Amino acid sequence: MALISIIEDFHPMNNAKLLDIAEQLTPTLHHEIHEPVGGFTLKERYSSEAEEIVLHKVHHIAMGKGENLCLDFGNHMVGYLTLDFSYTGSHPDAPAYLKLKFAETYEEVCENSDVYNGWVSRSWIQEEYVHVDVLPARIRIPRRHAFRYLKITTMDTSVKYKLVVRHAECLTETSADYRRLAAADIADPFLKRMDEISIRTLANCMQEVFEDGPKRDRRLWMGDLRLEALANYCTFRNYNLVRRCLYLFGGTRFPDGRVSANVFIKPKAEADDTWLYDYSLMFVVALEEYMQQTDDVDTLNDLYDIAMQQIEMSLRLIDREGRMSEEETGARGWTSARAALRFSFTRCATRGVWPAGKMTGPRPSGSWRSWTGSRPARGRTTTTRRGSASSRAARLPSSPRSGTCSRMSSTRRRRKTSWSGLRSSWTASR
């Protein structure tokens, strides 16, 4: 079972100004209607054996008690389902009792969720039980689902009639704007398909925030934000969505100023009572990478002190020899975990040595790169996307200029010098 943080009477520290800015940056959601492209029936309720149905016959199948119909939407959907029902036989004398199962894979369609006994709450399983009292009827499921397949099982009707699904559609939603997506020059068919799937995955996670997953947890996690932001920079280029997420993390934090590992959005923005050492440091990296892309000094002015605070608080958990507090960082007894957390700190602290103090005056002349010093293009070219005017290699944001930490030797003596140098340079920069 995963470690779970539960802090009684946890009251996050909220910054109204930052949260107001985040609210103003709430994106417009784009919607499309998609219909099934195919269908099949399972021979038994949880069998993997299926009988395919020609699409035009799907809407003429009459289902009695215990029978099922599976619809294939052809791609991964994130949105809201609408179903039109009718019937054959006599006038219905009892409600139709249905089970709707939303599945991302064919294997999930065939699984029996009744036997699930994992530590993740079963309330995340995408199943709905519906009563239809009057037929014909149009039913819209109010909950958003992430799926490709829909399995409709008739739990019960009556002997006098059978149920017919006349129409099905999904109203998808995303804040990703495909009109901003530049074309990719990818010759290899396999890589091109991977690119398409990756973009679809990113778009489905781009909702009012960068969600860690549209199926579960549907939440803003710092680790996921940083990775999704990097992908966004060379695809949809929705910089305001990244900015909104950074303001949400800065706007609701632990009472002592620490950035939470994740933030709840509904019914209002609220930091979770979970703190992860490396995730709080990722706030620094995510902000710096956003600045590389946008030169948005206003955002830097608002969030700079919060970013620096994460490094300062993390530094207290590391002694001058580079040893980390296992109790505080959660890396107790795990050599690999300690190594990963040390790497996270040195990487973030090096990136965090920005100008001494935040910029409160007019915007400096030149770009963000010239302000912080020129940086070698160390990012690897991943693909080329054609823009409206010219082509450019889409790169991951480059690493900062090599500093004390990046020159750390494998010898113990050099490690001591590096940690000491890091502390000295960090103190001087502040």
XYZ file of C-alpha atoms in Angstrom:
430
model
C 0.000 0.000 0.000
C 1.279 3.472 -0.841
C 2.166 5.976 1.865
C -0.767 8.293 2.555
C -0.483 11.639 4.303
C -3.298 12.549 6.673
C -2.858 15.725 8.733
C -5.692 16.442 11.129
C -7.046 19.989 11.078
C -4.900 20.877 8.081
C -5.501 24.463 7.019
C -3.495 25.581 3.969
C -2.121 29.098 3.713
C -3.881 30.868 0.847
C -2.727 33.916 -1.081
C -5.821 35.659 -2.444
C -3.891 37.668 -5.025
C -2.245 34.618 -6.568
C -5.455 32.590 -6.528
C -7.346 35.457 -8.193
C -4.800 35.494 -11.005
C -5.140 31.719 -11.347
C -8.907 32.091 -11.568
C -8.589 34.708 -14.307
C -6.434 32.259 -16.269
C -9.105 29.530 -16.264
C -9.059 28.230 -19.855
C -11.877 27.873 -22.342
C -12.787 24.234 -22.937
C -13.198 22.994 -26.502
C -15.905 20.429 -27.260
C -16.517 17.886 -30.010
C -19.168 15.204 -30.526
C -17.979 11.675 -31.300
C -20.036 8.597 -32.124
C -19.106 4.904 -31.985
C -17.214 3.407 -34.903
C -17.997 -0.216 -34.085
C -19.614 -2.617 -31.650
C -19.620 -6.156 -30.293
C -21.270 -8.349 -27.694
C -19.558 -10.532 -25.106
C -20.758 -14.126 -25.134
C -20.745 -14.212 -21.346
C -20.907 -11.364 -18.870
C -17.153 -11.273 -18.163
C -15.916 -13.336 -21.091
C -13.100 -12.224 -23.379
C -14.853 -13.921 -26.308
C -16.739 -11.392 -28.374
C -18.980 -11.366 -31.383
C -18.443 -8.353 -33.610
C -21.447 -6.450 -34.880
C -21.697 -4.466 -38.096
C -22.073 -0.834 -37.044
C -25.424 -0.191 -38.711
C -26.907 -3.175 -36.871
C -25.814 -1.949 -33.439
C -28.867 0.266 -33.067
C -31.266 -2.582 -33.837
C -30.103 -5.068 -31.203
C -32.785 -5.834 -28.618
C -31.396 -6.672 -25.162
C -33.173 -8.627 -22.493
C -32.095 -9.396 -18.920
C -28.361 -10.242 -18.657
C -27.486 -9.318 -22.241
C -24.905 -6.745 -23.220
C -23.782 -4.431 -25.991
C -20.255 -2.971 -26.234
C -19.602 0.188 -28.251
C -16.164 1.136 -29.573
C -15.567 4.883 -30.008
C -12.339 4.229 -31.895
C -10.125 6.511 -29.795
C -9.663 7.617 -26.223
C -12.466 9.958 -25.140
C -12.670 12.338 -22.186
C -16.160 13.708 -21.888
C -19.838 13.133 -21.286
C -21.964 10.274 -22.618
C -25.471 10.603 -24.049
C -27.620 7.570 -24.898
C -30.980 7.322 -26.705
C -33.069 4.290 -25.726
C -36.141 2.698 -27.266
C -37.758 -0.719 -26.962
C -39.340 -3.624 -28.831
C -42.345 -5.655 -27.707
C -45.144 -4.480 -25.462
C -45.263 -1.161 -23.672
C -42.673 -1.266 -20.830
C -44.284 -2.177 -17.533
C -41.085 -1.909 -15.465
C -37.992 0.322 -15.516
C -34.935 -0.714 -17.462
C -32.085 -1.290 -15.006
C -28.698 -0.821 -16.670
C -25.023 -1.071 -15.842
C -22.696 1.164 -17.868
C -19.012 0.306 -17.814
C -16.472 2.736 -19.272
C -13.189 1.102 -20.265
C -9.950 2.365 -21.746
C -8.867 -1.043 -23.068
C -10.577 -4.179 -24.324
C -9.182 -6.131 -21.371
C -10.847 -3.702 -18.986
C -14.189 -4.331 -20.686
C -13.931 -8.011 -19.770
C -12.802 -7.557 -16.164
C -15.083 -8.287 -13.228
C -14.718 -5.277 -10.949
C -16.709 -7.014 -8.194
C -13.587 -8.951 -7.173
C -11.367 -5.847 -6.937
C -9.668 -5.526 -3.551
C -6.884 -2.973 -4.065
C -5.862 -0.052 -1.855
C -7.060 2.552 -4.366
C -10.715 3.338 -3.689
C -13.054 1.325 -5.880
C -15.083 4.496 -6.316
C -12.624 5.323 -9.107
C -13.867 2.372 -11.156
C -15.855 3.856 -14.028
C -19.233 2.191 -13.657
C -22.716 3.667 -13.516
C -26.000 2.003 -12.588
C -28.991 3.664 -14.223
C -32.746 3.256 -13.972
C -34.753 4.311 -17.034
C -38.352 4.677 -15.949
C -39.919 5.855 -19.208
C -39.088 4.695 -22.755
C -38.196 6.060 -25.243
C -35.686 8.206 -23.348
C -32.519 10.243 -23.724
C -30.064 9.813 -20.848
C -27.044 12.056 -20.290
C -24.524 10.817 -17.741
C -23.518 13.862 -15.665
C -20.120 12.495 -14.644
C -17.147 12.959 -16.956
C -15.487 9.706 -18.015
C -12.257 8.687 -19.746
C -12.760 5.737 -22.061
C -12.718 4.162 -25.498
C -15.173 1.326 -24.921
C -18.640 1.438 -23.390
C -20.261 -1.757 -22.147
C -24.029 -1.594 -21.628
C -25.456 -4.480 -19.619
C -29.183 -4.925 -19.125
C -29.410 -5.956 -15.485
C -33.177 -6.325 -15.772
C -36.220 -5.162 -17.734
C -39.382 -7.253 -17.844
C -40.600 -10.189 -19.913
C -42.854 -7.843 -21.901
C -40.162 -5.809 -23.696
C -36.516 -5.573 -24.701
C -34.228 -2.556 -24.682
C -32.739 -0.992 -27.829
C -29.887 1.553 -27.965
C -30.837 3.882 -30.809
C -27.972 6.348 -30.554
C -24.814 7.018 -28.548
C -22.429 9.960 -28.514
C -19.706 11.467 -26.368
C -19.201 15.198 -25.938
C -15.447 15.481 -25.416
C -13.739 18.407 -23.748
C -10.186 19.710 -23.499
C -8.432 23.045 -23.163
C -5.932 21.972 -25.848
C -6.477 23.894 -29.077
C -5.581 21.695 -32.041
C -5.483 24.791 -34.249
C -2.270 25.768 -32.465
C -0.694 22.364 -33.009
C 2.113 22.630 -35.555
C 2.537 19.813 -38.053
C 5.313 17.324 -37.335
C 7.854 16.165 -39.933
C 8.069 12.494 -38.968
C 8.794 10.024 -41.751
C 8.753 6.804 -39.747
C 5.117 5.536 -39.549
C 5.675 3.947 -36.146
C 7.133 7.133 -34.646
C 4.390 9.185 -36.277
C 1.748 6.994 -34.629
C 3.539 7.329 -31.283
C 3.488 11.095 -31.725
C -0.253 11.083 -32.436
C -0.995 8.957 -29.369
C 1.227 11.123 -27.178
C -0.502 14.301 -28.339
C -3.909 12.744 -27.736
C -2.841 11.742 -24.229
C -1.582 15.236 -23.474
C -4.747 16.867 -24.851
C -6.964 14.624 -22.732
C -5.034 15.675 -19.617
C -5.321 19.375 -20.489
C -8.534 20.398 -18.787
C -8.912 23.369 -16.426
C -5.432 22.380 -15.230
C -2.881 19.831 -16.343
C -4.468 16.788 -14.747
C -2.299 13.869 -13.711
C -4.919 11.705 -15.423
C -8.460 12.354 -16.664
C -9.582 9.028 -15.175
C -7.795 9.255 -11.796
C -6.864 11.435 -9.861
C -8.137 14.283 -12.082
C -5.910 16.509 -10.002
C -3.016 18.930 -10.367
C 0.184 17.181 -9.269
C 3.518 18.981 -9.450
C 5.440 16.077 -10.968
C 2.892 15.624 -13.742
C 2.644 19.367 -14.352
C 6.351 19.672 -15.036
C 6.385 16.833 -17.599
C 3.153 17.887 -19.295
C 4.356 21.481 -19.498
C 7.508 20.381 -21.329
C 5.437 18.469 -23.875
C 3.025 21.386 -24.191
C 5.817 23.817 -25.062
C 6.539 22.022 -28.339
C 2.949 21.048 -29.214
C -0.096 23.090 -28.134
C 1.917 25.970 -26.620
C -0.779 26.824 -24.078
C 1.463 28.934 -21.852
C -1.403 30.413 -19.843
C -2.407 26.945 -18.632
C 1.114 26.385 -17.278
C 1.033 29.812 -15.701
C -2.346 29.109 -14.082
C -1.018 25.898 -12.548
C 2.069 27.636 -11.160
C -0.129 30.289 -9.544
C -2.341 27.593 -8.027
C 0.661 25.898 -6.422
C 1.938 29.246 -5.189
C -1.480 30.438 -4.078
C -2.324 27.607 -1.672
C 0.496 26.045 0.342
C 1.399 24.497 3.670
C 1.170 26.945 6.595
C 4.994 27.106 6.725
C 5.219 27.994 3.026
C 6.034 24.606 1.535
C 4.550 23.859 -1.885
C 2.160 20.938 -1.676
C 2.614 17.879 -3.883
C -0.827 18.439 -5.405
C -3.734 20.850 -5.391
C -7.476 20.228 -5.407
C -9.410 22.492 -7.789
C -13.032 21.876 -6.807
C -15.038 23.255 -5.111
C -12.197 25.741 -4.616
C -8.423 25.645 -4.902
C -6.919 23.949 -1.869
C -3.509 22.410 -1.236
C -3.488 18.732 -0.321
C -1.871 17.771 2.990
C 0.803 15.825 1.102
C 4.354 17.142 0.850
C 7.073 15.468 -1.214
C 10.635 16.720 -0.999
C 11.416 16.483 -4.709
C 7.984 17.725 -5.812
C 8.368 20.966 -3.877
C 11.704 21.495 -5.626
C 10.117 20.835 -9.008
C 8.227 24.082 -8.534
C 11.566 25.835 -8.989
C 12.384 23.930 -12.158
C 8.895 24.330 -13.638
C 8.982 28.088 -13.048
C 12.450 28.422 -14.570
C 11.455 26.393 -17.640
C 8.314 28.483 -18.040
C 10.456 31.624 -17.932
C 12.705 30.229 -20.650
C 9.674 29.861 -22.888
C 7.867 33.131 -22.150
C 10.143 35.800 -20.622
C 7.154 36.489 -18.344
C 8.790 38.693 -15.709
C 5.456 39.523 -14.056
C 4.996 35.878 -13.127
C 8.585 35.714 -11.892
C 7.966 38.740 -9.673
C 4.928 37.043 -8.143
C 6.410 33.572 -7.615
C 10.158 34.136 -7.188
C 10.162 34.294 -3.373
C 8.031 31.159 -3.146
C 10.456 29.279 -5.401
C 13.457 30.426 -3.388
C 11.733 29.443 -0.172
C 11.460 25.846 -1.402
C 15.223 25.642 -1.856
C 15.970 27.305 1.463
C 13.667 24.949 3.347
C 15.117 21.932 1.538
C 18.653 23.031 2.334
C 17.867 22.737 6.041
C 17.369 19.001 5.563
C 20.865 18.481 4.135
C 24.029 18.726 6.222
C 27.358 20.039 4.969
C 28.431 16.550 3.977
C 25.468 16.178 1.666
C 23.605 13.777 3.963
C 19.849 14.122 3.904
C 17.449 13.897 6.800
C 15.842 10.527 6.144
C 12.984 11.205 8.533
C 11.969 14.449 6.847
C 12.563 13.533 3.202
C 10.984 10.071 3.339
C 14.102 8.383 1.935
C 14.626 6.270 5.018
C 16.925 3.335 4.310
C 16.590 3.661 0.525
C 19.951 4.421 -1.046
C 18.419 4.933 -4.486
C 15.774 7.277 -3.078
C 18.382 9.341 -1.228
C 20.454 9.590 -4.400
C 17.420 10.702 -6.411
C 16.474 13.351 -3.852
C 20.034 14.661 -3.685
C 20.056 14.949 -7.450
C 16.719 16.784 -7.345
C 18.094 19.282 -4.862
C 21.358 20.012 -6.670
C 19.534 20.381 -9.967
C 16.910 22.726 -8.557
C 19.298 24.738 -6.403
C 21.584 25.322 -9.377
C 18.647 26.476 -11.476
C 17.431 28.562 -8.601
C 20.557 30.773 -8.420
C 18.868 33.557 -10.347
C 19.406 37.314 -9.924
C 19.869 38.355 -6.314
C 16.341 39.150 -5.238
C 13.289 39.294 -7.420
C 12.741 41.924 -10.081
C 10.436 44.624 -8.721
C 11.398 47.406 -11.113
C 10.854 47.709 -14.861
C 11.437 44.711 -17.076
C 15.159 44.299 -17.831
C 16.338 44.859 -21.367
C 16.861 41.776 -23.460
C 15.369 38.354 -23.080
C 15.188 36.042 -20.094
C 18.242 34.180 -21.420
C 20.368 37.349 -21.656
C 19.190 38.405 -18.195
C 20.257 35.158 -16.530
C 23.275 34.598 -18.719
C 23.611 32.733 -21.996
C 22.926 29.007 -21.778
C 24.259 26.268 -23.984
C 21.670 24.418 -26.050
C 21.975 21.102 -24.267
C 18.473 19.892 -25.051
C 18.249 17.121 -27.634
C 16.224 17.777 -30.783
C 13.194 15.518 -30.639
C 11.308 16.393 -33.803
C 10.674 19.297 -36.131
C 7.307 20.996 -36.144
C 6.453 23.401 -38.906
C 5.162 26.761 -37.720
C 3.277 29.311 -39.771
C 6.402 31.178 -40.850
C 9.403 28.959 -40.355
C 10.567 25.603 -39.096
C 12.501 25.161 -35.913
C 13.793 22.226 -33.923
C 11.574 21.616 -30.915
C 13.912 21.265 -27.967
C 13.425 20.467 -24.357
C 14.264 23.546 -22.315
C 18.041 23.649 -22.023
C 19.827 23.102 -18.738
C 21.420 26.089 -17.052
C 25.062 26.924 -17.280
C 27.189 24.415 -15.429
C 27.635 25.420 -11.824
C 29.248 24.076 -8.709
C 26.857 21.149 -8.387
C 27.238 19.917 -11.967
C 30.992 19.557 -11.466
C 30.676 17.264 -8.467
C 33.284 14.547 -8.509
C 32.792 10.973 -7.411
C 35.429 11.398 -4.715
C 34.336 12.182 -1.195
C 36.630 15.186 -1.014
C 35.191 16.783 -4.125
C 31.675 16.078 -2.900
C 32.447 17.994 0.292
C 33.765 20.914 -1.705
C 30.720 20.890 -3.968
C 28.199 20.939 -1.159
C 30.148 23.677 0.581
C 30.398 25.609 -2.676
C 26.702 25.217 -3.270
C 25.884 26.612 0.147
C 28.289 29.537 -0.339
C 27.007 30.420 -3.794
C 23.420 30.040 -2.658
C 23.962 32.338 0.361
C 25.670 34.900 -1.824
C 22.860 34.833 -4.390
C 20.284 35.573 -1.722
